[in-house]
CSV table of C-alpha atoms in Angstrom, one decimal:
chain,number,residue,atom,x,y,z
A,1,UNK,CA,24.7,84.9,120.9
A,2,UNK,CA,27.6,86.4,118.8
A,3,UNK,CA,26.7,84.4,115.7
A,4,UNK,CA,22.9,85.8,116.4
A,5,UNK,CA,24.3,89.3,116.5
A,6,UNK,CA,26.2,88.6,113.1
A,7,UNK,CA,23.0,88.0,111.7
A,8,UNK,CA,20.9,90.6,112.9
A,9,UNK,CA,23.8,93.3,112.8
A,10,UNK,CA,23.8,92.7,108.8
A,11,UNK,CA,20.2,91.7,107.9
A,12,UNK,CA,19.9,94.4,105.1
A,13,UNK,CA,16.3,94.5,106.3
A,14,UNK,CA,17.2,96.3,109.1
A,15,UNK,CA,20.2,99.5,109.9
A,16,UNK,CA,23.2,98.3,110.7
A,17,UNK,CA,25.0,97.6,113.8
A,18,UNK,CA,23.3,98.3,117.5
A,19,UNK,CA,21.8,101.8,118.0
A,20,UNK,CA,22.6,101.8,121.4
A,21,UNK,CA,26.1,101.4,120.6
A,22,UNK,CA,25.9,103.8,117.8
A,23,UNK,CA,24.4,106.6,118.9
A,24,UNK,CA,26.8,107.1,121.7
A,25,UNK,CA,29.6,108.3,119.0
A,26,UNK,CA,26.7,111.1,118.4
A,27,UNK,CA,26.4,112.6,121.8
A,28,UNK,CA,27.8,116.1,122.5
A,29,UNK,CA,28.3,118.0,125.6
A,30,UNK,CA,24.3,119.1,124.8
A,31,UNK,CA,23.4,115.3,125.1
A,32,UNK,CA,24.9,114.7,128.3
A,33,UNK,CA,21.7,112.9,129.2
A,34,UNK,CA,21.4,110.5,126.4
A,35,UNK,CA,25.0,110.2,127.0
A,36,UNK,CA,24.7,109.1,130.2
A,37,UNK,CA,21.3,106.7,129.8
A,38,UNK,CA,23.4,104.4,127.2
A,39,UNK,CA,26.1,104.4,128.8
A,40,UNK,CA,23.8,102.6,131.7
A,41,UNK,CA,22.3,100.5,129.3
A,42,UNK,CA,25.5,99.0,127.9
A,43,UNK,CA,26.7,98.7,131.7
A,44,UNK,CA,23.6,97.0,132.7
A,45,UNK,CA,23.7,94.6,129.5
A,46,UNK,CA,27.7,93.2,130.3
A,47,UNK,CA,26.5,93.2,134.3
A,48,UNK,CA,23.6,90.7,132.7
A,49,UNK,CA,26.1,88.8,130.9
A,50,UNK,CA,28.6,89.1,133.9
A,51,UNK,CA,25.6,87.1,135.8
A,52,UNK,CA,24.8,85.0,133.3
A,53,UNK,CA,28.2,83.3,132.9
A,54,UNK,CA,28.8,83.7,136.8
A,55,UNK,CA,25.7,81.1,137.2
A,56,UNK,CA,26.9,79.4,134.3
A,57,UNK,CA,29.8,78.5,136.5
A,58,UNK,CA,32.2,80.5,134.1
A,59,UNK,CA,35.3,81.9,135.7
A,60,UNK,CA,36.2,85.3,135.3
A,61,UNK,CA,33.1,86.1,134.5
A,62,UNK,CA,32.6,89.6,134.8
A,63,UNK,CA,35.7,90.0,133.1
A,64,UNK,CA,34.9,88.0,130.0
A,65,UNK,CA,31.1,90.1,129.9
A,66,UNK,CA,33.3,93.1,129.4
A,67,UNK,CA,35.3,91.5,127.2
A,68,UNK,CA,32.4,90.1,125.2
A,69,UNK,CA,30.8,93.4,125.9
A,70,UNK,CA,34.2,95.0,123.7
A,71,UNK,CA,33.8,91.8,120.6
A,72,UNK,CA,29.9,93.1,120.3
A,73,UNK,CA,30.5,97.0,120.5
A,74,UNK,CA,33.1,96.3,117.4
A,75,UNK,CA,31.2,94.0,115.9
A,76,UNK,CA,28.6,96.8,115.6
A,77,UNK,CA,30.7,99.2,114.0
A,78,UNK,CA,32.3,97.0,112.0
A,79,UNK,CA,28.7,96.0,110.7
A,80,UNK,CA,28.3,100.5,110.2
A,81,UNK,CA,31.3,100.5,108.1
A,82,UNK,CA,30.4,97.2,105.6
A,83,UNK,CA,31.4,94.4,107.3
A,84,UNK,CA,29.6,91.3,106.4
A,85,UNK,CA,27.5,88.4,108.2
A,86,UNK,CA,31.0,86.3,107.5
A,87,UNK,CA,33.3,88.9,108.3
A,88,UNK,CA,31.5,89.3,111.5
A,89,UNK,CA,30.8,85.2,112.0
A,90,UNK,CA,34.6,84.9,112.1
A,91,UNK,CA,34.9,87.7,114.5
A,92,UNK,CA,32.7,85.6,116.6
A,93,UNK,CA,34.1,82.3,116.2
A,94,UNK,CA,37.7,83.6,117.3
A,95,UNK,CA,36.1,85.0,120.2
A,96,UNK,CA,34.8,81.9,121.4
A,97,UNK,CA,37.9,80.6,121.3
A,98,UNK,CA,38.8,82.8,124.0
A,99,UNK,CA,36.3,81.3,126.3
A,100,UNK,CA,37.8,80.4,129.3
A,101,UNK,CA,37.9,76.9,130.1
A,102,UNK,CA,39.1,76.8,133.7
């Protein structure tokens, strides 16, 4: 998934980075609204991933979702400021070696 979001997060085909991540720098106190509907949709994403791993037998695994949850959201923003696919691929490799192995 990480090395996925590398990709995509670069493809010059496409804007950079994850709009749901990036448009919550944008909000004001006028977009408390929008605001509030990505801030659900990036809970309801690492509460997926919090499941996924959980079945997966993963321990910790709502911790490491919000963890992974942090490695995407600066991935993203690293992709908005120039990063590149390898700059971001060895962000993602050094957090897989975080993954928790008991």
């Amino acid at each position: 998934m990480l090395l996925v979001i590398a990709r995509v997060y670069t493809d010059p085909a496409h804007p950079r980075g994850c709009l749901v991540i990036s448009a919550a720098t944008n909000c004001t106190p006028a977009d408390a609204d929008v605001e509030a509907e990505l801030r659900e949709l990036r809970n309801a994403n690492v509460a997926a991933l919090a499941r996924r791993l959980a079945d997966g037998g993963v321990p910790g695994a709502e911790a490491f979702a919000r963890y992974l949850g942090a490695v995407i959201q600066g991935m993203s923003q690293q992709a908005r400021d120039g990063a590149t696919k390898g700059d971001l691929e060895q962000i993602a490799e050094a957090a897989l070696r975080a993954w928790p192995m008991s």
